[in-house]
Amino acid sequence: MNGIKIVTIGGGSSYTPELVEGLIKRYDELPVRELWLVDIPEGEEKLNIVGDLAKRMVKKAGVPMEIHLTLDRREALRDADFVTTQLRVGLLDARVLDERIPLKYGVIGQETNGPGGLFKALRTIPVILDICRDMEELCPDAWLINFSNPAGMVTEAVLRYSNIKRAVGLCNVPIGMRMRIAKLLDVSPDRVHIDFAGLNHMVFGLNVYLDGEKITDRVIDLITSGEKSNFTVRNIKEVGWEPDFIKGLGILPCPYHRYYFQTQKMLEEQMAAAKEKGTRAEVVKKLEAELFELYKDPNLAVKPPQLEKRGGAYYSDAACNLIHSIYNDKRDIQPVNVRNNGAIAGIPDDSAVEVNCVITKEGPVPITVGELPVAVNGLVQQIKSFERVTCEAAVTGDYRTALVAMTIHPLVPSDTIAKQILDEMLEAHKPYLPQFFQEEQVS
């Protein structure tokens, strides 16, 4: 059968229209025959709304792509070529808890960092590994393209605890950084190249090039001058960097580094926001409700511009770009989460890193970076230790391993506070963490 079969798990996501748009505009070189959108019963209403919009988009574009909607993941996965995962275990209500509970203890509550990141991983990794087992049976040659957060830890877990080798993690942060630098320079993004290296939400821009010419210092001057120092993303509060710190660092931090280098300021901002307008998840719930109202409009047959307010702009386009490059052996350079294979010195070969790769039909080939700058290497190593211990806790359901992961994270101030947060969050998320409560189930 000619054409490609793509399966999107979490197909009822508000991001799906961007994915459909990306597939439509690449149809000549990426002939998708079938797009299967898969969700769970709790997400069925959203799946139907998004699925109907996807069908209208495809019809308007005049491309022969079949859109299938299903709650049966195994039915969808059979003979797939690419599987994308964009799921949120526990939905946005779980994210609200990830953000609010740590704040009670004076600790940053965030979707992918600190206690919130730990618990999102504990809920998500077992589900992704379950999907991997289905893939091993039903589509063993398919590529898994994951953009479920925390993307780095999910990729780490897939590489360590599944038999799926064709796995790539995706994040929109590097793309967003490139877009914003292009905007600062008032040039087209395709003229800008950044050497990315680090971990997911812990990635650095080591060098910046414009038309092949190195302009790192010029960009650092731009982002540290006055109003342009707010180099961030939608879901992170804009707090300007100390110019001398960034100039001393000599490389570009990503927006998530604010949680580590501006911890007190970010915590104060989160505390204030939680009281006034709600946490980020509570704001997103309102945005999502507005988006789905738009999606219901039978006259809407394109991706609405309001989607870009959601904070995940470029995610789905990045996925389409990656699939397009693998399918066509493009050999272009894209920043993705992959097996390190020696690209970053000091991180095990079999661990996941976020680094520029050459994208081939055999998958991404990491570009060797060597040692990270000494000023940031320690933090990256500490977060990698946290990621590995978290993955072990997610797979084993071992309480003490989870406590170690919580305690060694740099945003958690002590073992006692770590234990208090861990205990409250385990109880709050109990329905989605069966691996930690197996003895209760037996009795």
PDB file of C-alpha atoms in Angstrom, residues 14-267:
ATOM      1  CA  SER A  14      -5.480  21.122  21.354  1.00  0.00           C
ATOM      2  CA  TYR A  15      -2.163  20.896  19.443  1.00  0.00           C
ATOM      3  CA  THR A  16      -3.496  18.402  16.867  1.00  0.00           C
ATOM      4  CA  PRO A  17      -4.658  21.044  14.328  1.00  0.00           C
ATOM      5  CA  GLU A  18      -1.055  22.253  14.069  1.00  0.00           C
ATOM      6  CA  LEU A  19       0.056  18.680  13.352  1.00  0.00           C
ATOM      7  CA  VAL A  20      -2.607  18.331  10.646  1.00  0.00           C
ATOM      8  CA  GLU A  21      -1.601  21.676   9.117  1.00  0.00           C
ATOM      9  CA  GLY A  22       2.060  20.558   9.064  1.00  0.00           C
ATOM     10  CA  LEU A  23       1.191  17.272   7.347  1.00  0.00           C
ATOM     11  CA  ILE A  24      -1.011  19.023   4.766  1.00  0.00           C
ATOM     12  CA  LYS A  25       1.653  21.536   3.772  1.00  0.00           C
ATOM     13  CA  ARG A  26       4.267  18.772   3.354  1.00  0.00           C
ATOM     14  CA  TYR A  27       1.957  16.353   1.560  1.00  0.00           C
ATOM     15  CA  ASP A  28       3.894  16.416  -1.746  1.00  0.00           C
ATOM     16  CA  GLU A  29       7.008  15.015  -0.061  1.00  0.00           C
ATOM     17  CA  LEU A  30       5.303  13.298   2.891  1.00  0.00           C
ATOM     18  CA  PRO A  31       2.269  11.446   1.473  1.00  0.00           C
ATOM     19  CA  VAL A  32       0.320  10.529   4.603  1.00  0.00           C
ATOM     20  CA  ARG A  33      -2.352   8.029   3.618  1.00  0.00           C
ATOM     21  CA  GLU A  34      -3.858   7.592   7.079  1.00  0.00           C
ATOM     22  CA  LEU A  35      -3.737   9.713  10.234  1.00  0.00           C
ATOM     23  CA  TRP A  36      -5.159   7.882  13.248  1.00  0.00           C
ATOM     24  CA  LEU A  37      -6.071  10.057  16.230  1.00  0.00           C
ATOM     25  CA  VAL A  38      -6.237   7.974  19.414  1.00  0.00           C
ATOM     26  CA  ASP A  39      -7.467   9.009  22.857  1.00  0.00           C
ATOM     27  CA  ILE A  40      -8.936   7.644  26.081  1.00  0.00           C
ATOM     28  CA  PRO A  41     -12.651   7.639  27.039  1.00  0.00           C
ATOM     29  CA  GLU A  42     -12.196  10.790  29.189  1.00  0.00           C
ATOM     30  CA  GLY A  43     -10.873  12.568  26.098  1.00  0.00           C
ATOM     31  CA  GLU A  44     -13.502  11.299  23.644  1.00  0.00           C
ATOM     32  CA  GLU A  45     -15.446  14.564  23.384  1.00  0.00           C
ATOM     33  CA  LYS A  46     -12.287  16.539  22.600  1.00  0.00           C
ATOM     34  CA  LEU A  47     -11.145  13.819  20.180  1.00  0.00           C
ATOM     35  CA  ASN A  48     -14.377  14.145  18.218  1.00  0.00           C
ATOM     36  CA  ILE A  49     -14.171  17.952  18.128  1.00  0.00           C
ATOM     37  CA  VAL A  50     -10.530  17.952  16.989  1.00  0.00           C
ATOM     38  CA  GLY A  51     -11.120  15.034  14.631  1.00  0.00           C
ATOM     39  CA  ASP A  52     -13.984  16.815  12.884  1.00  0.00           C
ATOM     40  CA  LEU A  53     -11.810  19.932  12.484  1.00  0.00           C
ATOM     41  CA  ALA A  54      -8.981  17.760  11.086  1.00  0.00           C
ATOM     42  CA  LYS A  55     -11.394  16.264   8.521  1.00  0.00           C
ATOM     43  CA  ARG A  56     -12.536  19.752   7.482  1.00  0.00           C
ATOM     44  CA  MET A  57      -8.901  20.902   7.153  1.00  0.00           C
ATOM     45  CA  VAL A  58      -7.984  17.921   4.961  1.00  0.00           C
ATOM     46  CA  LYS A  59     -11.091  18.378   2.804  1.00  0.00           C
ATOM     47  CA  LYS A  60     -10.411  22.090   2.315  1.00  0.00           C
ATOM     48  CA  ALA A  61      -6.780  21.368   1.379  1.00  0.00           C
ATOM     49  CA  GLY A  62      -7.895  18.725  -1.110  1.00  0.00           C
ATOM     50  CA  VAL A  63      -5.381  16.080   0.025  1.00  0.00           C
ATOM     51  CA  PRO A  64      -6.331  12.358   0.040  1.00  0.00           C
ATOM     52  CA  MET A  65      -5.521  11.804   3.734  1.00  0.00           C
ATOM     53  CA  GLU A  66      -7.924   9.639   5.720  1.00  0.00           C
ATOM     54  CA  ILE A  67      -8.569  10.769   9.308  1.00  0.00           C
ATOM     55  CA  HIS A  68      -9.523   7.936  11.700  1.00  0.00           C
ATOM     56  CA  LEU A  69     -10.709   8.523  15.280  1.00  0.00           C
ATOM     57  CA  THR A  70     -10.553   5.725  17.840  1.00  0.00           C
ATOM     58  CA  LEU A  71     -10.289   4.857  21.533  1.00  0.00           C
ATOM     59  CA  ASP A  72      -8.668   1.518  20.572  1.00  0.00           C
ATOM     60  CA  ARG A  73      -4.925   2.104  20.575  1.00  0.00           C
ATOM     61  CA  ARG A  74      -4.043  -1.391  19.407  1.00  0.00           C
ATOM     62  CA  GLU A  75      -6.357  -1.155  16.410  1.00  0.00           C
ATOM     63  CA  ALA A  76      -4.678   2.095  15.423  1.00  0.00           C
ATOM     64  CA  LEU A  77      -1.067   0.961  15.907  1.00  0.00           C
ATOM     65  CA  ARG A  78      -1.129  -2.023  13.543  1.00  0.00           C
ATOM     66  CA  ASP A  79       1.409  -1.467  10.714  1.00  0.00           C
ATOM     67  CA  ALA A  80       2.012   2.192  11.621  1.00  0.00           C
ATOM     68  CA  ASP A  81       5.075   3.915  10.151  1.00  0.00           C
ATOM     69  CA  PHE A  82       5.275   6.711  12.735  1.00  0.00           C
ATOM     70  CA  VAL A  83       3.718   6.974  16.202  1.00  0.00           C
ATOM     71  CA  THR A  84       3.565  10.360  17.887  1.00  0.00           C
ATOM     72  CA  THR A  85       2.719  10.674  21.583  1.00  0.00           C
ATOM     73  CA  GLN A  86       1.282  13.890  23.033  1.00  0.00           C
ATOM     74  CA  LEU A  87      -0.530  12.668  26.110  1.00  0.00           C
ATOM     75  CA  ARG A  88      -1.137  14.069  29.589  1.00  0.00           C
ATOM     76  CA  VAL A  89      -1.845  11.399  32.218  1.00  0.00           C
ATOM     77  CA  GLY A  90      -4.362  12.835  34.676  1.00  0.00           C
ATOM     78  CA  LEU A  91      -5.180  15.671  32.264  1.00  0.00           C
ATOM     79  CA  LEU A  92      -4.697  19.322  33.274  1.00  0.00           C
ATOM     80  CA  ASP A  93      -6.175  18.687  36.746  1.00  0.00           C
ATOM     81  CA  ALA A  94      -3.051  16.645  37.563  1.00  0.00           C
ATOM     82  CA  ARG A  95      -0.847  19.503  36.352  1.00  0.00           C
ATOM     83  CA  VAL A  96      -2.679  21.886  38.705  1.00  0.00           C
ATOM     84  CA  LEU A  97      -1.665  19.622  41.626  1.00  0.00           C
ATOM     85  CA  ASP A  98       1.933  19.442  40.328  1.00  0.00           C
ATOM     86  CA  GLU A  99       2.052  23.233  40.420  1.00  0.00           C
ATOM     87  CA  ARG A 100       0.094  23.969  43.618  1.00  0.00           C
ATOM     88  CA  ILE A 101       1.330  21.329  46.098  1.00  0.00           C
ATOM     89  CA  PRO A 102       5.070  22.246  45.987  1.00  0.00           C
ATOM     90  CA  LEU A 103       4.190  25.950  46.467  1.00  0.00           C
ATOM     91  CA  LYS A 104       2.708  25.079  49.893  1.00  0.00           C
ATOM     92  CA  TYR A 105       6.235  24.062  50.931  1.00  0.00           C
ATOM     93  CA  GLY A 106       7.963  27.093  49.437  1.00  0.00           C
ATOM     94  CA  VAL A 107       9.198  25.110  46.428  1.00  0.00           C
ATOM     95  CA  ILE A 108       8.683  25.923  42.738  1.00  0.00           C
ATOM     96  CA  GLY A 109       5.724  24.065  41.249  1.00  0.00           C
ATOM     97  CA  GLN A 110       6.336  23.513  37.545  1.00  0.00           C
ATOM     98  CA  GLU A 111       5.225  21.033  34.900  1.00  0.00           C
ATOM     99  CA  THR A 112       8.648  19.586  34.003  1.00  0.00           C
ATOM    100  CA  ASN A 113      11.065  20.797  36.707  1.00  0.00           C
ATOM    101  CA  GLY A 114      11.420  19.897  40.375  1.00  0.00           C
ATOM    102  CA  PRO A 115       8.613  17.994  42.173  1.00  0.00           C
ATOM    103  CA  GLY A 116       6.104  18.662  39.365  1.00  0.00           C
ATOM    104  CA  GLY A 117       8.462  17.261  36.742  1.00  0.00           C
ATOM    105  CA  LEU A 118       9.153  14.236  38.925  1.00  0.00           C
ATOM    106  CA  PHE A 119       5.455  13.430  39.275  1.00  0.00           C
ATOM    107  CA  LYS A 120       4.637  14.052  35.641  1.00  0.00           C
ATOM    108  CA  ALA A 121       7.375  11.527  34.811  1.00  0.00           C
ATOM    109  CA  LEU A 122       6.085   9.006  37.384  1.00  0.00           C
ATOM    110  CA  ARG A 123       2.613   9.158  35.793  1.00  0.00           C
ATOM    111  CA  THR A 124       3.703   9.301  32.151  1.00  0.00           C
ATOM    112  CA  ILE A 125       6.598   6.836  31.836  1.00  0.00           C
ATOM    113  CA  PRO A 126       4.589   3.640  32.603  1.00  0.00           C
ATOM    114  CA  VAL A 127       1.964   4.630  30.008  1.00  0.00           C
ATOM    115  CA  ILE A 128       4.596   5.333  27.341  1.00  0.00           C
ATOM    116  CA  LEU A 129       6.339   2.014  28.097  1.00  0.00           C
ATOM    117  CA  ASP A 130       2.970   0.275  27.699  1.00  0.00           C
ATOM    118  CA  ILE A 131       2.624   1.918  24.271  1.00  0.00           C
ATOM    119  CA  CYS A 132       6.157   0.708  23.452  1.00  0.00           C
ATOM    120  CA  ARG A 133       5.139  -2.881  24.257  1.00  0.00           C
ATOM    121  CA  ASP A 134       2.176  -2.562  21.886  1.00  0.00           C
ATOM    122  CA  MET A 135       4.481  -1.124  19.209  1.00  0.00           C
ATOM    123  CA  GLU A 136       6.957  -4.003  19.582  1.00  0.00           C
ATOM    124  CA  GLU A 137       4.101  -6.365  18.733  1.00  0.00           C
ATOM    125  CA  LEU A 138       2.044  -4.382  16.200  1.00  0.00           C
ATOM    126  CA  CYS A 139       4.459  -2.028  14.406  1.00  0.00           C
ATOM    127  CA  PRO A 140       8.025  -3.032  15.363  1.00  0.00           C
ATOM    128  CA  ASP A 141       9.605  -0.942  12.582  1.00  0.00           C
ATOM    129  CA  ALA A 142       7.729   2.266  13.393  1.00  0.00           C
ATOM    130  CA  TRP A 143       9.384   5.413  14.706  1.00  0.00           C
ATOM    131  CA  LEU A 144       8.216   6.703  18.098  1.00  0.00           C
ATOM    132  CA  ILE A 145       8.212  10.510  18.119  1.00  0.00           C
ATOM    133  CA  ASN A 146       7.417  11.639  21.659  1.00  0.00           C
ATOM    134  CA  PHE A 147       6.485  15.144  22.687  1.00  0.00           C
ATOM    135  CA  SER A 148       4.749  14.248  25.928  1.00  0.00           C
ATOM    136  CA  ASN A 149       6.471  16.109  28.738  1.00  0.00           C
ATOM    137  CA  PRO A 150       8.880  15.589  30.385  1.00  0.00           C
ATOM    138  CA  ALA A 151      10.270  14.670  26.956  1.00  0.00           C
ATOM    139  CA  GLY A 152      13.855  14.041  28.107  1.00  0.00           C
ATOM    140  CA  MET A 153      12.889  11.674  30.917  1.00  0.00           C
ATOM    141  CA  VAL A 154      10.381   9.874  28.696  1.00  0.00           C
ATOM    142  CA  THR A 155      13.109   9.355  26.069  1.00  0.00           C
ATOM    143  CA  GLU A 156      15.533   8.185  28.796  1.00  0.00           C
ATOM    144  CA  ALA A 157      12.977   5.631  30.005  1.00  0.00           C
ATOM    145  CA  VAL A 158      12.198   4.342  26.490  1.00  0.00           C
ATOM    146  CA  LEU A 159      15.914   3.891  25.762  1.00  0.00           C
ATOM    147  CA  ARG A 160      16.576   2.093  29.063  1.00  0.00           C
ATOM    148  CA  TYR A 161      13.407   0.109  29.714  1.00  0.00           C
ATOM    149  CA  SER A 162      11.913  -0.779  26.308  1.00  0.00           C
ATOM    150  CA  ASN A 163      13.040  -2.588  23.172  1.00  0.00           C
ATOM    151  CA  ILE A 164      12.117   0.368  20.951  1.00  0.00           C
ATOM    152  CA  LYS A 165      15.327   1.743  19.465  1.00  0.00           C
ATOM    153  CA  ARG A 166      13.651   4.031  16.922  1.00  0.00           C
ATOM    154  CA  ALA A 167      12.673   6.602  19.541  1.00  0.00           C
ATOM    155  CA  VAL A 168      13.125  10.365  19.407  1.00  0.00           C
ATOM    156  CA  GLY A 169      12.010  13.018  21.898  1.00  0.00           C
ATOM    157  CA  LEU A 170      10.940  16.448  20.698  1.00  0.00           C
ATOM    158  CA  CYS A 171      10.718  19.829  22.377  1.00  0.00           C
ATOM    159  CA  ASN A 172       9.734  23.234  21.064  1.00  0.00           C
ATOM    160  CA  VAL A 173      12.191  25.180  23.261  1.00  0.00           C
ATOM    161  CA  PRO A 174      15.190  25.110  20.859  1.00  0.00           C
ATOM    162  CA  ILE A 175      12.953  26.077  17.931  1.00  0.00           C
ATOM    163  CA  GLY A 176      11.421  28.875  19.976  1.00  0.00           C
ATOM    164  CA  MET A 177      14.896  30.171  20.878  1.00  0.00           C
ATOM    165  CA  ARG A 178      15.897  30.190  17.226  1.00  0.00           C
ATOM    166  CA  MET A 179      12.684  31.988  16.217  1.00  0.00           C
ATOM    167  CA  ARG A 180      13.179  34.649  18.868  1.00  0.00           C
ATOM    168  CA  ILE A 181      16.810  35.234  17.910  1.00  0.00           C
ATOM    169  CA  ALA A 182      15.768  35.592  14.264  1.00  0.00           C
ATOM    170  CA  LYS A 183      13.190  38.148  15.381  1.00  0.00           C
ATOM    171  CA  LEU A 184      15.790  40.062  17.428  1.00  0.00           C
ATOM    172  CA  LEU A 185      18.060  40.139  14.373  1.00  0.00           C
ATOM    173  CA  ASP A 186      15.122  40.907  12.054  1.00  0.00           C
ATOM    174  CA  VAL A 187      16.052  38.044   9.733  1.00  0.00           C
ATOM    175  CA  SER A 188      14.380  34.878   8.451  1.00  0.00           C
ATOM    176  CA  PRO A 189      14.783  31.923  10.914  1.00  0.00           C
ATOM    177  CA  ASP A 190      16.344  29.728   8.221  1.00  0.00           C
ATOM    178  CA  ARG A 191      19.402  32.021   8.219  1.00  0.00           C
ATOM    179  CA  VAL A 192      20.019  31.374  11.936  1.00  0.00           C
ATOM    180  CA  HIS A 193      21.816  28.279  13.238  1.00  0.00           C
ATOM    181  CA  ILE A 194      22.400  27.479  16.918  1.00  0.00           C
ATOM    182  CA  ASP A 195      24.633  24.758  18.364  1.00  0.00           C
ATOM    183  CA  PHE A 196      22.310  23.223  20.963  1.00  0.00           C
ATOM    184  CA  ALA A 197      23.497  20.837  23.674  1.00  0.00           C
ATOM    185  CA  GLY A 198      22.303  19.714  27.095  1.00  0.00           C
ATOM    186  CA  LEU A 199      19.120  18.035  28.288  1.00  0.00           C
ATOM    187  CA  ASN A 200      15.436  18.655  27.707  1.00  0.00           C
ATOM    188  CA  HIS A 201      14.455  21.979  29.336  1.00  0.00           C
ATOM    189  CA  MET A 202      18.129  22.182  30.322  1.00  0.00           C
ATOM    190  CA  VAL A 203      19.548  22.930  26.878  1.00  0.00           C
ATOM    191  CA  PHE A 204      22.082  25.646  26.062  1.00  0.00           C
ATOM    192  CA  GLY A 205      22.860  27.479  22.850  1.00  0.00           C
ATOM    193  CA  LEU A 206      26.637  27.129  22.720  1.00  0.00           C
ATOM    194  CA  ASN A 207      27.085  29.217  19.575  1.00  0.00           C
ATOM    195  CA  VAL A 208      24.857  31.230  17.251  1.00  0.00           C
ATOM    196  CA  TYR A 209      25.506  31.715  13.522  1.00  0.00           C
ATOM    197  CA  LEU A 210      23.941  34.003  10.930  1.00  0.00           C
ATOM    198  CA  ASP A 211      24.524  32.823   7.348  1.00  0.00           C
ATOM    199  CA  GLY A 212      27.387  30.694   8.708  1.00  0.00           C
ATOM    200  CA  GLU A 213      29.090  33.565  10.538  1.00  0.00           C
ATOM    201  CA  LYS A 214      29.458  33.212  14.316  1.00  0.00           C
ATOM    202  CA  ILE A 215      27.530  35.985  16.108  1.00  0.00           C
ATOM    203  CA  THR A 216      27.175  34.597  19.646  1.00  0.00           C
ATOM    204  CA  ASP A 217      28.519  37.724  21.377  1.00  0.00           C
ATOM    205  CA  ARG A 218      26.299  40.001  19.290  1.00  0.00           C
ATOM    206  CA  VAL A 219      23.212  37.970  20.237  1.00  0.00           C
ATOM    207  CA  ILE A 220      24.182  37.968  23.921  1.00  0.00           C
ATOM    208  CA  ASP A 221      24.517  41.778  23.736  1.00  0.00           C
ATOM    209  CA  LEU A 222      21.042  41.972  22.172  1.00  0.00           C
ATOM    210  CA  ILE A 223      19.284  39.764  24.712  1.00  0.00           C
ATOM    211  CA  THR A 224      20.907  41.537  27.657  1.00  0.00           C
ATOM    212  CA  SER A 225      20.158  45.092  26.488  1.00  0.00           C
ATOM    213  CA  GLY A 226      17.153  46.652  28.188  1.00  0.00           C
ATOM    214  CA  GLU A 227      13.743  45.415  27.124  1.00  0.00           C
ATOM    215  CA  LYS A 228      15.170  42.661  24.922  1.00  0.00           C
ATOM    216  CA  SER A 229      16.573  40.819  27.950  1.00  0.00           C
ATOM    217  CA  ASN A 230      13.219  39.040  28.281  1.00  0.00           C
ATOM    218  CA  PHE A 231      14.240  35.992  26.280  1.00  0.00           C
ATOM    219  CA  THR A 232      11.530  33.566  27.328  1.00  0.00           C
ATOM    220  CA  VAL A 233       8.512  31.438  26.350  1.00  0.00           C
ATOM    221  CA  ARG A 234       4.800  31.951  26.948  1.00  0.00           C
ATOM    222  CA  ASN A 235       4.461  29.648  29.929  1.00  0.00           C
ATOM    223  CA  ILE A 236       7.371  31.188  31.884  1.00  0.00           C
ATOM    224  CA  LYS A 237       7.243  34.577  33.552  1.00  0.00           C
ATOM    225  CA  GLU A 238       9.493  37.134  31.873  1.00  0.00           C
ATOM    226  CA  VAL A 239      12.184  38.176  34.342  1.00  0.00           C
ATOM    227  CA  GLY A 240      15.208  39.915  32.843  1.00  0.00           C
ATOM    228  CA  TRP A 241      18.641  38.325  33.174  1.00  0.00           C
ATOM    229  CA  GLU A 242      21.544  40.087  34.862  1.00  0.00           C
ATOM    230  CA  PRO A 243      23.494  41.166  31.752  1.00  0.00           C
ATOM    231  CA  ASP A 244      26.917  40.551  33.321  1.00  0.00           C
ATOM    232  CA  PHE A 245      25.900  37.007  34.271  1.00  0.00           C
ATOM    233  CA  ILE A 246      24.901  36.075  30.702  1.00  0.00           C
ATOM    234  CA  LYS A 247      27.982  37.795  29.279  1.00  0.00           C
ATOM    235  CA  GLY A 248      30.155  35.957  31.781  1.00  0.00           C
ATOM    236  CA  LEU A 249      28.473  32.656  30.919  1.00  0.00           C
ATOM    237  CA  GLY A 250      29.155  33.294  27.222  1.00  0.00           C
ATOM    238  CA  ILE A 251      26.401  30.938  26.034  1.00  0.00           C
ATOM    239  CA  LEU A 252      22.620  31.172  25.750  1.00  0.00           C
ATOM    240  CA  PRO A 253      20.506  29.692  28.540  1.00  0.00           C
ATOM    241  CA  CYS A 254      17.027  28.410  27.702  1.00  0.00           C
ATOM    242  CA  PRO A 255      13.954  29.953  29.368  1.00  0.00           C
ATOM    243  CA  TYR A 256      13.704  27.083  31.881  1.00  0.00           C
ATOM    244  CA  HIS A 257      17.097  27.989  33.328  1.00  0.00           C
ATOM    245  CA  ARG A 258      15.326  30.837  35.107  1.00  0.00           C
ATOM    246  CA  TYR A 259      14.074  28.286  37.639  1.00  0.00           C
ATOM    247  CA  TYR A 260      17.690  27.454  38.524  1.00  0.00           C
ATOM    248  CA  PHE A 261      19.469  30.818  38.172  1.00  0.00           C
ATOM    249  CA  GLN A 262      16.573  33.037  39.379  1.00  0.00           C
ATOM    250  CA  THR A 263      14.913  30.618  41.800  1.00  0.00           C
ATOM    251  CA  GLN A 264      13.727  33.133  44.404  1.00  0.00           C
ATOM    252  CA  LYS A 265      12.295  35.565  41.847  1.00  0.00           C
ATOM    253  CA  MET A 266      10.496  32.770  40.004  1.00  0.00           C
ATOM    254  CA  LEU A 267       9.090  31.323  43.239  1.00  0.00           C
TER     255      LEU A 267
END
